[in-house]
XYZ file of C-alpha atoms in Angstrom:
86
model
C -9.298 -0.832 17.095
C -9.147 3.175 16.728
C -5.226 2.896 17.382
C -4.524 0.392 14.342
C -7.068 2.701 12.391
C -4.762 5.421 13.055
C -1.127 3.753 12.859
C -2.088 1.873 9.714
C -4.977 3.468 7.665
C -6.426 1.489 4.869
C -6.743 3.862 1.470
C -8.473 0.784 -0.281
C -10.193 -2.127 -0.248
C -10.360 -3.990 -3.262
C -11.544 -7.722 -3.629
C -9.484 -9.739 -1.669
C -6.720 -6.729 -1.093
C -6.389 -3.825 1.496
C -4.152 -1.418 0.622
C -2.582 0.712 3.483
C 0.523 2.215 5.182
C 2.317 1.828 8.237
C 2.847 5.283 9.983
C 5.896 4.393 11.814
C 7.996 3.516 8.776
C 10.483 5.080 6.142
C 9.872 8.406 4.227
C 10.015 7.068 0.827
C 6.478 6.922 -0.582
C 5.499 3.299 -0.646
C 2.034 0.994 -0.021
C 1.526 -2.044 1.893
C -0.606 -4.662 0.392
C -2.460 -7.164 2.562
C -3.906 -10.509 0.891
C -5.341 -13.770 2.585
C -1.859 -15.262 1.631
C 0.481 -12.554 2.500
C 1.622 -9.206 1.888
C 3.559 -6.855 -0.442
C 5.186 -3.451 0.014
C 5.206 -1.540 -3.544
C 7.603 1.450 -3.587
C 5.316 4.284 -5.268
C 8.289 6.496 -6.111
C 10.353 7.152 -8.167
C 8.331 4.560 -9.788
C 6.000 1.347 -9.014
C 7.896 -1.212 -8.133
C 7.983 -4.289 -5.563
C 10.068 -3.796 -2.461
C 9.014 -6.955 -0.794
C 6.626 -10.016 -1.587
C 5.553 -12.081 1.795
C 4.150 -15.165 -0.204
C 1.798 -12.946 -2.273
C 1.292 -15.332 -5.748
C 2.514 -13.915 -9.024
C -1.192 -13.807 -10.284
C -2.077 -11.806 -7.368
C 1.192 -9.624 -7.421
C 0.117 -8.750 -11.107
C -3.144 -7.794 -10.345
C -2.191 -5.531 -7.403
C 0.228 -3.900 -9.687
C -2.608 -3.069 -11.823
C -4.569 -1.466 -9.061
C -1.310 0.232 -7.939
C -0.619 1.851 -11.226
C -4.006 2.606 -11.900
C -4.652 4.528 -8.523
C -0.826 5.438 -8.072
C -1.446 9.732 -8.085
C -4.281 8.754 -5.554
C -2.425 6.669 -3.347
C 0.540 9.383 -3.326
C -1.521 12.137 -2.502
C -3.182 10.207 0.405
C 0.313 9.067 1.663
C 1.219 12.995 1.543
C -1.767 13.857 3.440
C -1.356 11.281 5.814
C 2.401 12.001 6.538
C 3.018 15.405 6.016
C -0.036 17.303 6.792
C -0.602 15.711 10.045
């Protein structure tokens, strides 16, 4: 379980959603969001937008995007600390 936390650290748990990153992935700033039904990959740069949607309802997408936009700077800072300042 420890390896899982290192490889995919959770940035935020909110309601039914887990906001996290995968450590062995591309360099463009983004975040993953896991829901009980599926997963989203969301670009944070140059602007917040959905990269991929795997079975997440439009209602959940709207709520998740609202959270991501509210926490955008915090997520970018956490992403940078995780990937750049290791």
